[in-house]
Every structure is written in C-alpha cells, then in structure tokens.
C-alpha cells in the first residue's frame, strides 16, 4: 500500500489514530517489539518525559477498556505499507525505562484470528 492509501483509512499523520495505528522498525524513533507469536509491544506516545494518559495513549487505553480492535499498518520502506489486519490491546504496562529515566506505556497488541498473518509479517 502507498502512504496515500493508508492515510485514507488511518485519517491522521500521527502514529495512533482512533481506529488504527502505525508500526515500523524504529524509523519513527519508537521501538516497537515484534514477538515471534505475532504480538506487538507498542510503546506509548511521547519521546520525552513521562508519558501521560492523553492523546494517542488515551486512545489505546480506551481501546483496551472497550476491547475495541484497531487496524495496524506496518511500514515496509519509503511509501510502502502493509495492512497487518486488526489487533486488540491485550495488556497495558506503565513502567520505568531506566536508560531514558522516565515512565512509558507499553501496549501489547494481539492479532485477531487471521489465516495469513505470517504472509503479512515482514521480518
């Protein structure tokens, strides 16, 4: 998918939208963790200071409380994106990150059942 196609669905230039979110391999400055079982540990919004339950973090906290799925788009390269499908926020942690000396959110995202997850995941 092109960025333009993603933007039609995502509807924001930010990484966290109301119905979707963006992941990458560190190009954005955020360190997403891609687990072998298909889950993604998604860091909260905010690269400086203690993260707060506002903005995108609030959206993810509400998705967790409501059990609302969100579509995940993965950046594969310049203007190349892959729709990984819908995920749910399975777990939320707010913890101290020693190297940065601040508190951050970690949202564990679990893919909804999909038969072709592995074909979409770029390693």
Tab-separated table of C-alpha atoms in Angstrom, residues 26-106:
chain	number	residue	atom	x	y	z
A	26	UNK	CA	12.482	2.209	14.501
A	27	UNK	CA	12.388	4.785	11.688
A	28	UNK	CA	9.928	6.899	13.681
A	29	UNK	CA	12.064	6.935	16.839
A	30	UNK	CA	9.739	4.495	18.626
A	31	UNK	CA	10.906	0.954	19.389
A	32	UNK	CA	8.137	-1.483	18.527
A	33	UNK	CA	8.840	-5.074	19.567
A	34	UNK	CA	7.642	-7.787	17.190
A	35	UNK	CA	7.197	-11.023	19.133
A	36	UNK	CA	7.514	-14.467	17.471
A	37	UNK	CA	3.868	-15.306	18.230
A	38	UNK	CA	2.607	-12.323	16.208
A	39	UNK	CA	2.013	-9.925	19.092
A	40	UNK	CA	3.485	-6.427	19.006
A	41	UNK	CA	4.648	-4.454	22.047
A	42	UNK	CA	3.841	-0.896	21.063
A	43	UNK	CA	5.415	1.960	23.047
A	44	UNK	CA	3.184	4.797	24.111
A	45	UNK	CA	3.116	8.229	22.535
A	46	UNK	CA	5.745	10.726	23.658
A	47	UNK	CA	9.510	10.570	23.145
A	48	UNK	CA	10.452	12.820	26.088
A	49	UNK	CA	9.422	12.988	29.717
A	50	UNK	CA	6.979	10.694	31.449
A	51	UNK	CA	4.231	9.601	29.078
A	52	UNK	CA	0.753	10.725	30.050
A	53	UNK	CA	-2.713	9.159	29.541
A	54	UNK	CA	-3.544	11.745	26.882
A	55	UNK	CA	-3.649	11.888	23.073
A	56	UNK	CA	-2.768	8.581	21.435
A	57	UNK	CA	-2.138	6.914	24.792
A	58	UNK	CA	-5.700	7.723	25.817
A	59	UNK	CA	-6.996	6.234	22.554
A	60	UNK	CA	-5.119	2.983	23.238
A	61	UNK	CA	-6.250	2.914	26.882
A	62	UNK	CA	-9.866	3.318	25.735
A	63	UNK	CA	-9.424	0.579	23.100
A	64	UNK	CA	-8.121	-1.676	25.875
A	65	UNK	CA	-11.051	-0.893	28.186
A	66	UNK	CA	-13.606	-1.298	25.374
A	67	UNK	CA	-11.881	-4.340	23.826
A	68	UNK	CA	-12.087	-2.416	20.545
A	69	UNK	CA	-9.896	-3.756	17.722
A	70	UNK	CA	-7.629	-1.432	15.788
A	71	UNK	CA	-6.145	-1.908	12.328
A	72	UNK	CA	-2.334	-1.982	12.239
A	73	UNK	CA	-0.292	-0.722	9.290
A	74	UNK	CA	3.402	-1.654	9.092
A	75	UNK	CA	5.943	0.483	7.261
A	76	UNK	CA	7.999	-1.701	4.925
A	77	UNK	CA	10.022	1.085	3.293
A	78	UNK	CA	9.619	4.532	1.751
A	79	UNK	CA	5.955	4.864	0.723
A	80	UNK	CA	5.401	1.112	1.209
A	81	UNK	CA	2.982	-0.115	3.855
A	82	UNK	CA	1.366	-3.435	4.728
A	83	UNK	CA	-2.043	-3.814	6.361
A	84	UNK	CA	-1.430	-6.372	9.128
A	85	UNK	CA	-5.119	-6.530	9.979
A	86	UNK	CA	-6.919	-5.916	13.246
A	87	UNK	CA	-5.329	-6.171	16.661
A	88	UNK	CA	-6.628	-5.784	20.199
A	89	UNK	CA	-4.810	-4.191	23.100
A	90	UNK	CA	-4.312	-7.259	25.294
A	91	UNK	CA	-2.219	-5.715	28.073
A	92	UNK	CA	-1.069	-2.284	29.248
A	93	UNK	CA	2.023	-1.588	31.352
A	94	UNK	CA	3.184	1.757	32.670
A	95	UNK	CA	6.739	1.275	33.805
A	96	UNK	CA	10.091	2.912	34.408
A	97	UNK	CA	12.507	2.858	31.454
A	98	UNK	CA	15.945	3.092	33.134
A	99	UNK	CA	18.057	4.141	30.112
A	100	UNK	CA	15.769	7.117	29.485
A	101	UNK	CA	14.931	7.774	33.145
A	102	UNK	CA	11.196	8.118	32.540
A	103	UNK	CA	7.907	6.247	32.683
A	104	UNK	CA	6.415	4.921	29.460
A	105	UNK	CA	3.400	2.918	28.372
A	106	UNK	CA	3.834	-0.457	26.722
